[in-house]
XYZ file of C-alpha atoms in Angstrom:
642
model
C 1.394 5.915 -65.531
C 5.110 5.708 -66.375
C 4.381 3.678 -69.495
C 1.546 5.971 -70.564
C 3.736 9.053 -70.156
C 6.501 7.298 -72.128
C 4.148 6.555 -74.944
C 2.953 10.085 -75.010
C 6.479 11.348 -75.300
C 7.394 8.798 -77.956
C 4.300 9.770 -79.887
C 5.114 13.508 -79.775
C 8.674 12.776 -81.132
C 7.571 10.620 -83.817
C 4.646 12.872 -84.864
C 7.078 15.916 -85.039
C 9.408 13.795 -87.148
C 6.728 12.516 -89.281
C 5.288 16.050 -89.906
C 8.687 17.211 -91.049
C 9.173 14.157 -93.305
C 5.844 14.971 -95.006
C 6.799 18.563 -95.490
C 10.086 17.337 -97.073
C 8.187 15.118 -99.502
C 5.803 17.878 -100.333
C 8.698 20.197 -100.850
C 10.474 17.712 -103.078
C 7.531 17.762 -105.399
C 7.821 21.555 -105.673
C 11.532 22.059 -105.949
C 12.477 18.821 -107.828
C 9.882 16.868 -109.505
C 7.928 19.873 -110.980
C 11.127 21.684 -112.411
C 12.263 18.473 -113.994
C 8.914 17.832 -115.531
C 8.863 21.320 -116.889
C 12.323 21.035 -118.320
C 11.361 17.607 -119.970
C 8.182 18.943 -121.490
C 9.376 22.458 -122.661
C 13.071 21.987 -123.615
C 13.435 18.346 -124.468
C 9.972 18.246 -126.058
C 10.853 21.293 -128.337
C 14.126 19.630 -129.194
C 12.114 16.520 -130.282
C 9.797 18.603 -132.384
C 12.851 20.182 -134.125
C 14.260 16.807 -134.807
C 11.116 15.666 -136.372
C 11.041 18.680 -138.654
C 14.659 18.160 -139.574
C 14.037 14.590 -140.402
C 11.183 15.476 -142.579
C 13.185 18.112 -144.511
C 16.046 15.789 -144.836
C 13.872 13.102 -146.462
C 12.366 15.792 -148.801
C 15.774 17.215 -149.734
C 17.324 13.664 -150.469
C 14.281 12.694 -152.533
C 14.506 15.833 -154.760
C 18.209 15.554 -155.115
C 17.923 11.992 -156.247
C 15.343 12.908 -158.715
C 17.390 15.861 -160.028
C 20.504 13.662 -160.549
C 18.329 11.261 -162.637
C 17.293 13.982 -165.202
C 18.535 13.277 -168.681
C 21.129 15.567 -170.228
C 19.111 15.711 -173.448
C 16.370 17.843 -171.873
C 16.118 21.357 -172.758
C 18.366 23.881 -171.155
C 15.269 25.845 -169.735
C 14.192 22.730 -168.039
C 17.622 21.937 -166.597
C 17.841 25.463 -165.177
C 14.417 25.298 -163.587
C 15.377 22.066 -161.885
C 18.610 23.491 -160.711
C 16.853 26.497 -159.109
C 14.282 24.218 -157.440
C 17.050 22.129 -155.955
C 18.762 25.322 -154.699
C 15.609 26.495 -152.978
C 15.058 23.056 -151.246
C 18.816 22.952 -150.241
C 18.494 26.471 -148.763
C 15.365 25.488 -146.698
C 17.014 22.260 -145.559
C 20.018 24.213 -144.445
C 17.900 26.618 -142.261
C 16.076 23.768 -140.662
C 19.293 22.079 -139.898
C 20.686 25.094 -138.152
C 17.502 25.452 -136.127
C 17.791 21.898 -134.880
C 21.389 22.219 -133.994
C 20.660 25.444 -132.051
C 17.885 23.728 -130.149
C 20.190 20.852 -129.243
C 22.781 23.105 -128.108
C 20.304 25.146 -126.061
C 19.183 21.955 -124.242
C 22.649 20.850 -123.518
C 23.488 24.250 -121.967
C 20.216 24.481 -119.983
C 20.694 20.994 -118.602
C 23.760 22.072 -116.708
C 21.730 24.525 -114.397
C 18.093 23.445 -114.907
C 18.777 19.849 -113.925
C 21.336 20.380 -111.084
C 19.629 23.267 -109.377
C 16.430 21.269 -108.419
C 18.650 18.470 -107.057
C 20.634 20.959 -104.847
C 17.277 22.406 -103.523
C 16.126 18.887 -102.739
C 19.247 18.066 -100.811
C 18.838 21.258 -98.912
C 15.377 20.091 -97.876
C 16.817 16.827 -96.903
C 19.491 18.282 -94.742
C 16.753 20.490 -93.059
C 14.814 17.270 -92.185
C 17.906 15.718 -90.742
C 18.730 18.813 -88.715
C 15.121 18.914 -87.385
C 15.643 15.206 -86.384
C 18.890 16.151 -84.538
C 17.099 18.932 -82.757
C 14.282 16.578 -81.761
C 16.796 14.026 -80.421
C 18.562 16.818 -78.521
C 15.300 18.026 -76.887
C 14.333 14.410 -76.048
C 17.688 13.689 -74.347
C 16.607 14.768 -70.794
C 13.518 12.658 -70.778
C 15.461 9.780 -72.245
C 18.032 9.969 -69.354
C 15.152 10.168 -66.777
C 13.285 7.123 -68.442
C 16.431 5.033 -68.590
C 17.061 5.588 -64.847
C 13.371 4.776 -64.085
C 13.625 1.480 -66.122
C 16.703 0.437 -64.252
C 15.135 1.135 -60.975
C 12.107 -0.824 -62.019
C 14.272 -3.778 -63.047
C 16.096 -3.833 -59.747
C 12.704 -3.784 -57.770
C 11.379 -6.714 -59.904
C 14.522 -8.802 -59.197
C 14.157 -7.905 -55.441
C 10.375 -8.785 -55.147
C 10.523 -11.864 -57.419
C 11.506 -14.297 -54.538
C 8.791 -12.880 -52.310
C 6.032 -13.453 -55.190
C 7.365 -16.969 -55.663
C 7.083 -17.700 -51.980
C 3.564 -16.328 -51.951
C 2.725 -18.624 -54.896
C 3.919 -21.721 -52.986
C 1.740 -20.650 -50.039
C -1.340 -20.327 -52.319
C -0.708 -23.785 -53.782
C -0.513 -25.382 -50.309
C -3.559 -23.683 -48.970
C -5.793 -22.549 -51.825
C -8.875 -21.975 -49.544
C -6.964 -19.478 -47.315
C -6.170 -17.319 -50.314
C -9.435 -17.477 -52.105
C -10.239 -14.274 -54.049
C -13.179 -12.341 -52.685
C -15.882 -12.222 -55.256
C -19.201 -10.084 -55.345
C -20.976 -13.154 -56.710
C -22.278 -16.189 -54.715
C -20.958 -18.493 -57.376
C -19.083 -18.162 -60.751
C -17.285 -20.296 -63.176
C -17.535 -22.201 -66.450
C -20.637 -24.299 -67.294
C -21.528 -26.022 -70.498
C -25.232 -25.078 -71.604
C -27.318 -27.392 -73.743
C -28.719 -25.470 -76.795
C -31.165 -27.054 -79.253
C -30.107 -26.748 -82.869
C -31.512 -27.932 -86.265
C -29.620 -31.225 -85.845
C -30.240 -32.128 -82.269
C -28.418 -30.573 -79.413
C -25.025 -29.076 -78.702
C -23.256 -27.807 -75.644
C -21.812 -24.365 -75.689
C -19.184 -23.275 -73.070
C -20.410 -20.221 -71.025
C -18.810 -18.214 -68.033
C -21.576 -18.032 -65.590
C -22.222 -15.930 -62.492
C -25.008 -16.211 -59.942
C -25.991 -13.708 -57.263
C -28.140 -15.180 -54.482
C -29.832 -12.046 -53.163
C -31.276 -11.098 -56.736
C -31.369 -14.741 -58.050
C -29.681 -13.346 -61.091
C -28.007 -15.813 -63.406
C -25.671 -14.263 -66.113
C -24.442 -16.449 -68.915
C -21.586 -15.196 -71.170
C -20.672 -17.406 -74.285
C -16.978 -18.262 -74.311
C -15.087 -18.975 -77.456
C -12.168 -21.302 -76.728
C -10.349 -20.458 -79.914
C -10.285 -16.835 -79.482
C -10.191 -17.024 -75.680
C -12.760 -14.403 -75.190
C -16.371 -13.450 -75.299
C -18.170 -15.450 -78.047
C -21.637 -13.791 -78.128
C -24.114 -11.605 -76.172
C -24.733 -11.897 -72.493
C -28.004 -13.471 -71.138
C -29.272 -12.742 -67.804
C -32.329 -14.746 -66.322
C -33.925 -14.881 -62.812
C -33.692 -18.165 -61.032
C -36.897 -20.066 -60.223
C -35.695 -23.586 -59.362
C -32.625 -25.745 -59.700
C -32.837 -29.521 -59.893
C -30.097 -32.197 -60.170
C -30.212 -34.295 -63.352
C -30.196 -38.001 -62.889
C -27.407 -39.866 -64.488
C -29.702 -42.262 -66.361
C -31.844 -39.456 -67.825
C -29.026 -37.856 -69.871
C -25.823 -38.945 -71.469
C -23.604 -36.287 -70.050
C -22.302 -36.350 -66.413
C -22.487 -33.649 -63.734
C -25.782 -32.073 -65.141
C -28.588 -30.182 -63.539
C -31.492 -28.268 -64.666
C -32.428 -24.704 -64.136
C -35.876 -23.131 -64.512
C -36.135 -19.359 -65.053
C -38.904 -16.967 -64.338
C -38.444 -14.779 -67.381
C -37.558 -17.557 -69.799
C -39.685 -20.730 -71.095
C -38.396 -24.105 -70.924
C -35.610 -25.761 -68.871
C -31.934 -24.762 -69.171
C -29.749 -27.871 -68.796
C -26.204 -27.125 -67.553
C -23.152 -29.360 -67.095
C -20.612 -28.585 -64.431
C -16.993 -29.374 -64.672
C -17.000 -32.017 -61.910
C -19.180 -33.514 -59.301
C -17.803 -31.125 -56.688
C -18.398 -28.310 -58.995
C -22.014 -29.353 -59.483
C -22.397 -29.704 -55.657
C -21.121 -26.070 -55.176
C -23.514 -24.751 -57.967
C -26.465 -26.693 -56.368
C -25.895 -25.373 -52.943
C -25.394 -21.700 -54.272
C -28.842 -22.060 -56.167
C -30.579 -23.987 -53.348
C -30.959 -27.000 -55.715
C -33.113 -29.997 -55.003
C -33.006 -33.710 -55.906
C -35.064 -34.753 -58.886
C -38.687 -36.224 -58.160
C -40.374 -37.961 -61.130
C -44.233 -38.640 -60.951
C -45.383 -41.048 -63.618
C -48.926 -40.184 -62.915
C -48.635 -36.558 -63.752
C -50.436 -35.893 -66.967
C -50.690 -32.178 -67.088
C -47.964 -30.026 -68.510
C -45.393 -28.618 -66.099
C -45.058 -24.815 -66.330
C -42.572 -23.748 -68.856
C -42.139 -26.991 -70.893
C -43.661 -27.809 -74.281
C -45.901 -30.736 -74.679
C -48.451 -32.010 -77.094
C -51.401 -31.176 -74.721
C -54.327 -28.816 -74.946
C -51.973 -25.819 -74.222
C -49.556 -26.921 -76.955
C -52.311 -27.305 -79.503
C -53.810 -23.966 -78.504
C -50.500 -22.198 -79.071
C -49.942 -23.745 -82.478
C -53.495 -22.955 -83.512
C -53.167 -19.254 -82.396
C -49.996 -18.918 -84.218
C -51.511 -20.484 -87.367
C -54.634 -18.405 -87.241
C -52.541 -15.188 -86.875
C -50.316 -16.144 -89.849
C -53.294 -17.067 -92.065
C -55.276 -13.959 -91.296
C -52.494 -11.367 -91.135
C -49.449 -12.469 -92.958
C -50.092 -15.324 -95.433
C -48.625 -13.220 -98.280
C -45.658 -11.967 -96.487
C -42.506 -12.586 -98.359
C -39.999 -15.097 -96.726
C -42.720 -16.551 -94.550
C -41.123 -18.956 -91.945
C -37.702 -18.294 -93.550
C -37.127 -14.946 -92.033
C -36.572 -15.248 -88.198
C -37.585 -12.909 -85.577
C -35.543 -11.230 -82.736
C -34.849 -13.896 -80.238
C -35.802 -11.812 -77.135
C -39.199 -10.998 -78.702
C -39.718 -14.730 -79.629
C -39.001 -15.886 -76.106
C -41.255 -13.186 -74.700
C -44.173 -14.179 -76.980
C -43.619 -17.812 -75.966
C -43.749 -17.019 -72.288
C -47.023 -15.263 -72.810
C -48.513 -18.042 -74.884
C -47.257 -20.809 -72.550
C -48.579 -19.093 -69.371
C -51.449 -21.384 -68.136
C -53.664 -18.387 -67.279
C -53.555 -16.974 -70.790
C -53.172 -20.413 -72.656
C -56.617 -21.616 -71.389
C -58.388 -18.563 -73.209
C -58.758 -20.419 -76.426
C -60.561 -17.563 -78.107
C -58.001 -14.982 -77.437
C -55.990 -14.222 -80.608
C -52.374 -12.973 -80.724
C -52.350 -9.187 -80.573
C -51.481 -7.270 -83.680
C -48.437 -5.793 -82.024
C -46.437 -8.957 -82.614
C -44.783 -9.145 -85.961
C -45.536 -12.130 -88.146
C -41.794 -13.218 -88.253
C -41.947 -13.218 -84.440
C -45.076 -15.524 -84.587
C -43.532 -17.853 -87.169
C -40.393 -18.062 -85.077
C -42.340 -18.850 -81.920
C -44.174 -21.621 -83.787
C -40.832 -23.238 -84.886
C -39.288 -22.683 -81.574
C -42.215 -24.428 -79.650
C -41.864 -27.467 -81.956
C -38.161 -27.628 -81.253
C -38.906 -27.427 -77.468
C -40.853 -30.606 -77.520
C -39.180 -33.537 -75.672
C -38.692 -35.135 -79.040
C -39.320 -34.170 -82.642
C -42.775 -34.403 -83.843
C -42.224 -37.269 -86.184
C -40.370 -38.958 -83.409
C -36.725 -40.260 -83.165
C -37.886 -43.921 -83.555
C -39.335 -43.398 -87.051
C -36.698 -40.928 -88.191
C -34.585 -43.529 -90.077
C -37.858 -45.112 -91.591
C -38.934 -41.759 -92.989
C -35.507 -41.206 -94.464
C -35.418 -44.634 -96.136
C -39.001 -44.009 -97.499
C -37.732 -40.760 -99.049
C -34.842 -42.582 -100.830
C -37.266 -44.897 -102.713
C -36.938 -44.479 -106.556
C -40.628 -44.529 -107.200
C -42.583 -41.496 -106.131
C -45.770 -43.618 -105.559
C -43.750 -45.874 -103.321
C -42.489 -42.924 -101.351
C -45.991 -41.486 -100.636
C -47.334 -44.934 -99.821
C -44.569 -45.665 -97.325
C -44.719 -42.248 -95.694
C -48.475 -42.612 -95.654
C -48.070 -45.787 -93.703
C -45.510 -44.493 -91.243
C -47.482 -41.250 -90.471
C -50.449 -43.533 -89.229
C -48.015 -45.317 -86.969
C -47.314 -42.082 -85.068
C -49.118 -41.480 -81.792
C -52.558 -39.881 -82.061
C -51.461 -36.477 -80.749
C -48.279 -36.339 -82.870
C -50.437 -37.238 -85.947
C -53.055 -34.576 -85.146
C -50.433 -31.836 -84.520
C -48.719 -32.907 -87.891
C -52.039 -32.769 -89.695
C -52.681 -29.349 -88.294
C -49.313 -28.170 -89.324
C -49.347 -29.691 -92.843
C -52.799 -28.281 -93.690
C -51.411 -24.813 -92.723
C -48.196 -25.238 -94.712
C -50.255 -26.301 -97.658
C -52.115 -23.032 -97.482
C -48.827 -21.179 -97.321
C -47.475 -22.959 -100.351
C -50.717 -22.167 -102.240
C -49.698 -18.486 -101.907
C -46.178 -18.978 -103.007
C -46.499 -16.314 -105.766
C -46.897 -13.739 -103.021
C -44.827 -15.035 -100.181
C -42.169 -16.839 -102.377
C -42.320 -19.912 -100.071
C -42.894 -22.937 -102.315
C -43.208 -26.462 -101.104
C -39.477 -26.993 -101.534
C -38.762 -23.885 -99.432
C -40.884 -25.047 -96.594
C -39.295 -28.435 -96.762
C -35.888 -26.788 -96.168
C -37.296 -24.807 -93.226
C -39.300 -27.535 -91.355
C -37.268 -30.655 -92.320
C -34.645 -30.293 -89.536
C -37.322 -29.215 -87.001
C -39.824 -31.984 -87.507
C -37.484 -34.799 -88.400
C -34.249 -34.028 -86.607
C -32.067 -36.913 -85.627
C -31.128 -37.862 -82.093
C -27.426 -37.316 -82.626
C -25.471 -35.129 -84.883
C -23.509 -37.295 -87.097
C -22.106 -37.029 -90.515
C -24.662 -39.507 -91.851
C -27.480 -37.278 -90.321
C -26.039 -34.166 -92.194
C -25.954 -36.168 -95.383
C -29.585 -36.956 -94.964
C -30.761 -33.408 -94.637
C -32.107 -33.328 -98.227
C -34.222 -36.481 -97.585
C -35.733 -34.818 -94.495
C -36.862 -31.859 -96.786
C -38.228 -34.433 -99.348
C -40.438 -36.097 -96.553
C -41.889 -32.651 -95.649
C -42.457 -31.921 -99.140
C -44.514 -35.174 -99.695
C -46.498 -34.537 -96.602
C -47.389 -31.080 -97.865
C -48.265 -31.996 -101.400
C -50.221 -35.111 -100.247
C -51.671 -33.969 -97.025
C -55.334 -34.652 -97.772
C -54.544 -38.256 -98.885
C -52.043 -38.973 -96.032
C -54.136 -37.753 -93.091
C -57.703 -38.194 -94.438
C -57.412 -41.815 -95.661
C -56.254 -45.017 -94.126
C -53.212 -46.523 -95.722
C -53.386 -49.773 -97.792
C -52.663 -52.962 -95.927
C -49.165 -54.190 -96.698
C -48.852 -57.137 -99.160
C -48.089 -60.575 -97.977
C -44.696 -62.062 -98.706
C -45.973 -64.224 -101.538
C -47.705 -61.232 -103.201
C -44.363 -59.142 -102.800
C -42.374 -61.990 -104.189
C -44.798 -62.377 -107.203
C -44.785 -58.697 -107.902
C -41.115 -58.465 -107.835
C -40.789 -61.462 -110.240
C -43.195 -59.749 -112.690
C -41.138 -56.367 -112.698
C -37.680 -58.095 -112.561
C -37.588 -58.237 -116.393
C -37.893 -54.498 -116.757
C -36.021 -53.186 -113.901
C -34.630 -54.699 -110.746
C -35.696 -52.956 -107.528
C -33.164 -50.920 -105.470
C -32.248 -51.942 -102.040
C -34.260 -49.129 -100.515
C -37.420 -50.449 -101.770
C -37.652 -53.228 -99.293
C -40.677 -53.298 -96.971
C -39.942 -51.873 -93.547
C -42.536 -53.915 -91.614
C -44.812 -56.651 -93.032
C -47.161 -56.711 -89.993
C -47.666 -54.825 -86.703
C -50.149 -56.095 -84.236
C -50.630 -56.398 -80.589
C -50.955 -59.989 -79.325
C -52.959 -61.150 -76.259
C -51.156 -63.220 -73.610
C -53.223 -66.403 -74.365
C -52.613 -66.252 -78.255
C -48.896 -65.455 -77.716
C -48.591 -68.609 -75.581
C -50.342 -70.605 -78.249
C -47.938 -69.290 -80.840
C -44.867 -69.973 -78.677
C -45.958 -73.559 -77.999
C -46.350 -74.116 -81.827
C -42.833 -72.687 -82.515
C -41.211 -74.584 -79.711
C -42.673 -77.900 -80.732
C -41.474 -77.311 -84.269
C -37.914 -76.486 -83.172
C -37.828 -79.739 -80.973
C -38.738 -81.712 -84.046
C -35.819 -79.917 -85.867
C -33.336 -80.577 -83.354
C -34.239 -84.391 -83.151
C -34.427 -84.949 -87.029
C -33.253 -81.977 -89.056
C -34.022 -83.671 -92.361
C -37.569 -84.433 -91.505
C -38.428 -80.798 -91.476
C -38.250 -80.465 -95.255
C -41.011 -83.142 -95.580
C -43.244 -82.006 -92.819
C -42.927 -78.250 -93.005
C -46.630 -77.892 -94.067
C -47.777 -79.683 -90.939
C -45.884 -77.317 -88.589
C -47.753 -74.206 -89.892
C -50.992 -73.210 -88.061
C -54.243 -73.488 -90.021
C -54.310 -70.476 -92.307
C -58.130 -70.942 -92.679
C -58.781 -70.801 -88.981
C -61.289 -68.321 -87.797
C -58.942 -66.979 -85.061
C -57.752 -63.661 -86.544
C -54.680 -63.483 -84.386
C -53.554 -66.917 -85.326
C -53.907 -65.779 -89.035
C -51.370 -63.021 -88.542
C -48.802 -65.851 -87.218
C -48.537 -66.841 -90.949
C -44.709 -66.947 -91.568
C -43.591 -63.907 -93.531
C -40.513 -65.792 -94.949
C -40.440 -69.230 -96.668
C -40.249 -71.857 -94.092
C -38.868 -69.574 -91.593
C -39.001 -72.010 -88.885
C -36.134 -73.991 -90.514
C -32.693 -72.798 -89.255
C -29.526 -72.348 -91.168
C -30.569 -72.838 -94.824
C -29.044 -71.683 -98.072
C -30.543 -69.019 -100.050
C -29.996 -67.411 -103.493
C -30.257 -63.706 -104.244
C -32.812 -62.677 -106.813
C -31.681 -59.105 -107.221
C -28.499 -57.058 -106.480
C -28.238 -54.864 -103.350
C -25.790 -52.380 -102.008
C -25.564 -52.166 -98.223
C -26.551 -48.847 -96.491
C -25.297 -49.752 -93.121
C -22.506 -51.832 -91.714
C -24.865 -54.525 -90.437
C -26.152 -55.272 -93.828
C -24.580 -57.284 -96.786
C -23.871 -56.031 -100.297
C -24.334 -58.639 -103.040
C -25.229 -59.190 -106.687
C -28.008 -61.287 -108.417
C -27.233 -65.100 -108.050
C -25.074 -64.881 -104.857
C -25.597 -67.803 -102.591
C -25.745 -67.277 -98.774
C -25.032 -69.768 -96.185
C -26.610 -70.160 -92.648
C -29.681 -68.179 -93.587
C -32.199 -67.837 -90.760
C -34.756 -65.303 -89.522
C -33.437 -62.080 -87.761
C -35.069 -60.179 -85.015
C -35.793 -57.155 -87.322
C -38.996 -57.652 -89.377
C -38.490 -57.884 -93.071
C -34.807 -59.123 -92.788
C -32.990 -62.317 -92.753
C -29.563 -62.933 -91.319
C -26.959 -64.969 -93.442
C -23.208 -65.410 -94.107
C -21.384 -64.358 -97.208
C -17.670 -64.993 -97.563
C -17.262 -65.411 -93.851
C -19.150 -62.189 -92.921
C -22.502 -62.365 -91.275
C -25.063 -59.608 -91.860
C -28.557 -58.748 -92.745
C -30.310 -59.596 -96.009
C -33.546 -58.076 -97.293
C -36.084 -60.926 -96.969
C -37.755 -60.349 -100.383
C -34.430 -60.339 -102.241
C -33.803 -64.129 -101.785
C -35.222 -67.498 -102.384
C -34.401 -70.529 -100.278
C -32.708 -73.501 -101.924
């Protein structure tokens, strides 16, 4: 109260002083600047005009005089007299103008003595009035200043007297923190890190959270560490259940899952310590996790590729194609988050989700429906095109040949699980319809790739490399949209054998050497029975034993070690080695083409490079060898054995 009153008094003094200063400045304009401007324009301006007139007459008089002096004395007397009279007339006019100019200069000099000094005197008078007003204000402020000085001194004395008591209280609170715990209206409160799904995986955002057990209300306030304050809008949800998160199910420590009544999905939170998590779990009546591997149905509030998930996507697509296919910025313009969450909660409700014929009401905006579709896809346990194929799709998009890109992506799509492929086909057919109406909705294939690339093909971790691959995610989606009929309605071609790949590369090597990204991702992929696998292992083991006993003999008997390629057993036919004499360990090989490494585990080399200790690697389509003392992976079809 004392500070507030002091500020009010200070403000009053400063306001009065500032008002007087403004009046002084305004008065200066009237008493000083305006008269001087008037004197400059009227008096000095008139003198300048008189000087111009004088200079003009001087030039005229001098010119006539010079011309008169140059007259010849042989001219007639009448002509000479006429010239003399003309000169006299000009001289008289020049004399009159000169007098007028001198008169004007003298007038300006005389006026300056009072018309210049008088405004300055008036201005100084106003300045003295301003200073006098300040003196009067200081005089009136004197009493309050004296009281305030005494009050400040008393406050300082009280502070010095109570400082030791406050310090003693601080030590007691340090020794026994529980005895001096602050009484809070909340059952539990503190900082938690909340997992949020973004375009590039997930991120953990710091929140200040409070929980009230009676109302089961959880309030989360985003906290910005840099500014040290609130970093966004508050969010309140009603608690449904709280479950401790197992350590082996997530990379972070001290985590627990919260399910809310009024928000779909699971909210994963991270406490500051194990003790802090225990306190939050106790406050929320948390339970230990129970995993049932036989549970096939979708748990309430989670996104899955089941009948409910397909029903939600179909409803959203039907609503967009019937009501908003021509709406500009379709899928690019996002809806209000609260509306999107509300729509998802309605769609994911098992009671309404089972009603397959129920369309989305017209009250929901198209941008809300499109945002709900994208949000549901992000809520899936993993991206629709799966983490394990993410790198393969990116590599396919980096191929130089468009036909190779389409072929590789075609093959990869058919390696996805059945439900993922069906959902992807449903979505691509819809996006193709959207792109066909791009003249109205302005959403071309490229624009749709930008929107859906990070959603369908997001990486498992946010890294710099993942950010650099964003454009290739978009390219994959563009290829899927443009070639959706071929990719989803036809079976991909069988991959070429190693000999065929080698022959095709030799034929094309004269025109253009292939890039490193054109290597085959997998040459075969099949499920072996136990009996056939044992038969294969026995063949490999027997061959390795012969190698260990006589390494040189393997070169002469390599053909006898291979199984019969004409055998009627289809599984044994797949056992055909995909690399030349792959059973022979540690051989030399020569590079047919140049290759630049895309990862640390790969080797960079030029055509003609010789590798040592070349042998099969565990990754299909790759060999492992040594170059200049460094061991790394080599594309199988880039080398020939020596």
